PDB file of C-alpha atoms (C1' of nucleotides) in Angstrom:
ATOM      1  CA  MET N   1      70.378-140.560 130.105  1.00 73.00           C
ATOM      2  CA  LYS N   2      68.408-143.321 131.507  1.00 67.00           C
ATOM      3  CA  LYS N   3      64.862-144.191 131.524  1.00 73.00           C
ATOM      4  CA  THR N   4      64.503-146.594 134.353  1.00 85.00           C
ATOM      5  CA  LEU N   5      60.959-145.435 134.302  1.00 89.00           C
ATOM      6  CA  THR N   6      59.426-146.442 137.535  1.00 93.00           C
ATOM      7  CA  PHE N   7      56.123-148.233 137.611  1.00 94.00           C
ATOM      8  CA  ASP N   8      54.499-145.035 138.775  1.00 94.00           C
ATOM      9  CA  GLN N   9      55.818-143.058 135.840  1.00 94.00           C
ATOM     10  CA  ARG N  10      54.419-145.593 133.428  1.00 94.00           C
ATOM     11  CA  CYS N  11      51.038-145.208 135.058  1.00 95.00           C
ATOM     12  CA  HIS N  12      51.186-141.479 134.509  1.00 95.00           C
ATOM     13  CA  ALA N  13      51.971-142.063 130.874  1.00 94.00           C
ATOM     14  CA  LEU N  14      48.924-144.216 130.300  1.00 94.00           C
ATOM     15  CA  LEU N  15      46.864-141.820 132.316  1.00 95.00           C
ATOM     16  CA  ALA N  16      47.887-138.993 130.052  1.00 94.00           C
ATOM     17  CA  GLN N  17      46.380-140.925 127.146  1.00 94.00           C
ATOM     18  CA  ILE N  18      42.931-140.827 128.637  1.00 95.00           C
ATOM     19  CA  PRO N  19      40.889-138.137 126.887  1.00 95.00           C
ATOM     20  CA  LYS N  20      38.498-135.862 128.694  1.00 95.00           C
ATOM     21  CA  GLY N  21      35.142-137.412 129.444  1.00 95.00           C
ATOM     22  CA  ARG N  22      36.685-140.858 129.691  1.00 96.00           C
ATOM     23  CA  VAL N  23      37.851-142.845 132.650  1.00 97.00           C
ATOM     24  CA  SER N  24      39.904-145.884 133.500  1.00 97.00           C
ATOM     25  CA  THR N  25      40.240-148.192 136.434  1.00 97.00           C
ATOM     26  CA  TYR N  26      43.190-149.129 138.579  1.00 97.00           C
ATOM     27  CA  ARG N  27      42.880-152.677 137.415  1.00 96.00           C
ATOM     28  CA  GLU N  28      42.767-151.811 133.721  1.00 96.00           C
ATOM     29  CA  LEU N  29      45.693-149.505 134.163  1.00 96.00           C
ATOM     30  CA  ALA N  30      47.768-152.133 135.879  1.00 95.00           C
ATOM     31  CA  HIS N  31      46.670-154.719 133.347  1.00 94.00           C
ATOM     32  CA  ALA N  32      47.791-152.415 130.538  1.00 94.00           C
ATOM     33  CA  LEU N  33      51.207-152.422 132.134  1.00 93.00           C
ATOM     34  CA  GLY N  34      51.185-156.176 132.233  1.00 90.00           C
ATOM     35  CA  SER N  35      50.976-156.238 135.994  1.00 92.00           C
ATOM     36  CA  LYS N  36      48.488-156.691 138.757  1.00 93.00           C
ATOM     37  CA  ALA N  37      49.778-153.911 140.880  1.00 94.00           C
ATOM     38  CA  TYR N  38      46.349-152.406 141.389  1.00 94.00           C
ATOM     39  CA  ARG N  39      47.512-150.991 144.667  1.00 96.00           C
ATOM     40  CA  ALA N  40      50.751-149.656 143.292  1.00 96.00           C
ATOM     41  CA  VAL N  41      48.823-147.777 140.623  1.00 96.00           C
ATOM     42  CA  GLY N  42      46.855-145.983 143.277  1.00 95.00           C
ATOM     43  CA  GLN N  43      50.080-145.269 145.100  1.00 95.00           C
ATOM     44  CA  ALA N  44      51.407-143.533 142.021  1.00 94.00           C
ATOM     45  CA  MET N  45      48.452-141.188 142.120  1.00 95.00           C
ATOM     46  CA  ASN N  46      48.526-140.575 145.829  1.00 93.00           C
ATOM     47  CA  ARG N  47      52.144-139.499 145.592  1.00 91.00           C
ATOM     48  CA  ASN N  48      50.963-136.542 143.607  1.00 87.00           C
ATOM     49  CA  PRO N  49      52.731-137.043 140.314  1.00 84.00           C
ATOM     50  CA  ASN N  50      51.510-133.820 138.779  1.00 88.00           C
ATOM     51  CA  LEU N  51      47.952-132.822 139.342  1.00 87.00           C
ATOM     52  CA  MET N  52      48.290-130.347 136.479  1.00 87.00           C
ATOM     53  CA  LYS N  53      49.788-132.886 134.148  1.00 86.00           C
ATOM     54  CA  VAL N  54      48.143-136.154 135.058  1.00 93.00           C
ATOM     55  CA  PRO N  55      44.353-136.529 135.179  1.00 95.00           C
ATOM     56  CA  CYS N  56      44.429-138.657 138.288  1.00 96.00           C
ATOM     57  CA  HIS N  57      40.733-137.982 138.802  1.00 96.00           C
ATOM     58  CA  ARG N  58      39.862-140.050 135.739  1.00 97.00           C
ATOM     59  CA  VAL N  59      40.961-143.216 137.457  1.00 97.00           C
ATOM     60  CA  ILE N  60      38.307-145.088 139.408  1.00 97.00           C
ATOM     61  CA  LYS N  61      37.783-148.514 140.880  1.00 97.00           C
ATOM     62  CA  SER N  62      37.087-151.497 138.644  1.00 96.00           C
ATOM     63  CA  ASN N  63      33.652-151.952 140.217  1.00 95.00           C
ATOM     64  CA  GLY N  64      32.624-148.467 139.074  1.00 96.00           C
ATOM     65  CA  GLU N  65      32.970-146.726 142.422  1.00 96.00           C
ATOM     66  CA  ILE N  66      34.710-143.383 142.563  1.00 96.00           C
ATOM     67  CA  GLY N  67      37.451-144.595 144.827  1.00 96.00           C
ATOM     68  CA  GLY N  68      39.722-142.148 146.608  1.00 95.00           C
ATOM     69  CA  TYR N  69      41.493-138.949 145.763  1.00 95.00           C
ATOM     70  CA  ALA N  70      44.378-137.023 147.223  1.00 94.00           C
ATOM     71  CA  LEU N  71      42.250-133.896 147.397  1.00 94.00           C
ATOM     72  CA  GLY N  72      39.214-135.770 148.657  1.00 93.00           C
ATOM     73  CA  ALA N  73      36.878-138.202 146.942  1.00 94.00           C
ATOM     74  CA  ASP N  74      34.202-135.524 146.880  1.00 94.00           C
ATOM     75  CA  LYS N  75      36.432-133.239 144.846  1.00 95.00           C
ATOM     76  CA  LYS N  76      37.115-136.071 142.490  1.00 95.00           C
ATOM     77  CA  ARG N  77      33.393-136.581 141.943  1.00 96.00           C
ATOM     78  CA  GLU N  78      33.041-132.943 140.993  1.00 96.00           C
ATOM     79  CA  LEU N  79      35.831-133.116 138.490  1.00 95.00           C
ATOM     80  CA  LEU N  80      34.269-136.173 136.901  1.00 96.00           C
ATOM     81  CA  LEU N  81      30.955-134.400 136.583  1.00 96.00           C
ATOM     82  CA  GLU N  82      32.823-131.511 134.973  1.00 95.00           C
ATOM     83  CA  GLU N  83      34.194-133.939 132.441  1.00 96.00           C
ATOM     84  CA  GLY N  84      30.629-134.792 131.584  1.00 96.00           C
ATOM     85  CA  ILE N  85      30.727-138.154 133.273  1.00 97.00           C
ATOM     86  CA  GLN N  86      27.446-139.149 134.826  1.00 95.00           C
ATOM     87  CA  VAL N  87      27.467-140.700 138.253  1.00 95.00           C
ATOM     88  CA  GLU N  88      24.707-143.056 139.287  1.00 94.00           C
ATOM     89  CA  THR N  89      22.742-142.222 142.397  1.00 92.00           C
ATOM     90  CA  ASN N  90      24.443-145.123 144.076  1.00 92.00           C
ATOM     91  CA  GLY N  91      27.691-143.230 143.575  1.00 93.00           C
ATOM     92  CA  ARG N  92      28.875-145.354 140.720  1.00 95.00           C
ATOM     93  CA  ILE N  93      29.985-144.776 137.156  1.00 96.00           C
ATOM     94  CA  ARG N  94      28.972-146.822 134.167  1.00 96.00           C
ATOM     95  CA  LEU N  95      32.272-148.274 133.030  1.00 96.00           C
ATOM     96  CA  SER N  96      30.668-149.766 129.924  1.00 94.00           C
ATOM     97  CA  LYS N  97      30.097-146.218 128.797  1.00 95.00           C
ATOM     98  CA  TYR N  98      33.118-144.223 129.965  1.00 96.00           C
ATOM     99  CA  LEU N  99      35.895-146.761 130.231  1.00 96.00           C
ATOM    100  CA  HIS N 100      38.742-145.766 127.960  1.00 95.00           C
ATOM    101  CA  PRO N 101      39.915-148.606 125.680  1.00 92.00           C
ATOM    102  CA  TYR N 102      43.678-148.743 125.475  1.00 88.00           C
ATOM    103  CA  SER N 103      45.269-149.291 122.090  1.00 80.00           C
ATOM    104  CA  THR N 104      47.640-152.018 123.128  1.00 67.00           C
TER     105      THR N 104
ATOM    106  C1'  DG Z   1      67.343-155.850 152.213  1.00 95.76           C
ATOM    107  C1'  DC Z   2      63.503-156.650 155.041  1.00 95.76           C
ATOM    108  C1'  DT Z   3      59.175-154.249 156.893  1.00 95.76           C
ATOM    109  C1'  DT Z   4      55.425-151.154 156.307  1.00 95.76           C
ATOM    110  C1'  DT Z   5      52.118-148.727 153.662  1.00 95.76           C
ATOM    111  C1'  DG Z   6      48.103-148.213 150.562  1.00 95.76           C
ATOM    112  C1'  DA Z   7      43.447-143.501 145.834  1.00 95.76           C
ATOM    113  C1'  DC Z   8      42.569-151.835 144.984  1.00 95.76           C
ATOM    114  C1'  DA Z   9      40.567-156.667 143.557  1.00 95.76           C
ATOM    115  C1'  DC Z  10      38.503-160.934 144.523  1.00 95.76           C
ATOM    116  C1'  DT Z  11      36.089-164.613 147.087  1.00 95.76           C
ATOM    117  C1'  DA Z  12      33.361-166.393 150.658  1.00 95.76           C
ATOM    118  C1'  DA Z  13      29.823-166.091 154.062  1.00 95.76           C
TER     119       DA Z  13
ATOM    120  C1'  DC L   1      23.040-155.817 149.623  1.00 95.76           C
ATOM    121  C1'  DT L   2      27.264-155.813 153.597  1.00 95.76           C
ATOM    122  C1'  DT L   3      31.366-157.632 156.192  1.00 95.76           C
ATOM    123  C1'  DA L   4      35.524-160.056 156.641  1.00 95.76           C
ATOM    124  C1'  DG L   5      39.414-162.049 155.054  1.00 95.76           C
ATOM    125  C1'  DT L   6      43.236-162.890 151.646  1.00 95.76           C
ATOM    126  C1'  DG L   7      46.099-161.683 147.671  1.00 95.76           C
ATOM    127  C1'  DC L   8      48.536-158.491 144.943  1.00 95.76           C
ATOM    128  C1'  DC L   9      52.518-155.225 143.664  1.00 95.76           C
ATOM    129  C1'  DA L  10      55.654-151.280 143.759  1.00 95.76           C
ATOM    130  C1'  DA L  11      57.634-147.418 146.436  1.00 95.76           C
ATOM    131  C1'  DA L  12      59.237-145.557 150.724  1.00 95.76           C
ATOM    132  C1'  DG L  13      61.122-146.140 155.418  1.00 95.76           C
TER     133       DG L  13
END
DNA sequence: GCTTTGACACTAA
DNA sequence: CTTAGTGCCAAAG
């Protein structure tokens, strides 16, 4: 039995901690892992970890923009609205209000 | 084991 | 505000 958890897997783990109606950013996520692999974090999502298991749609850019999504950024925006997350007319999200604070 | 690929971040102009 | 360029890291080829 080995863990050898890949960077991606660790991202999924943190992602799973994000409650509904809350979001996180690629930067925060990477920072929580003690890395600056902002890009790698996104990679983990794009590789479709488990859309049913990991709330990939709750991860946005550090500047508040929606960012991308494997199923389309538009779809992602819908999901976020479903979560009760308001999106500014400029297509941005107020991080100061929805950003999930990690325990670490 | 080096090269390519990205759902990003940051700075400068 | 936008555009362009550079830096960053891990996974896949």
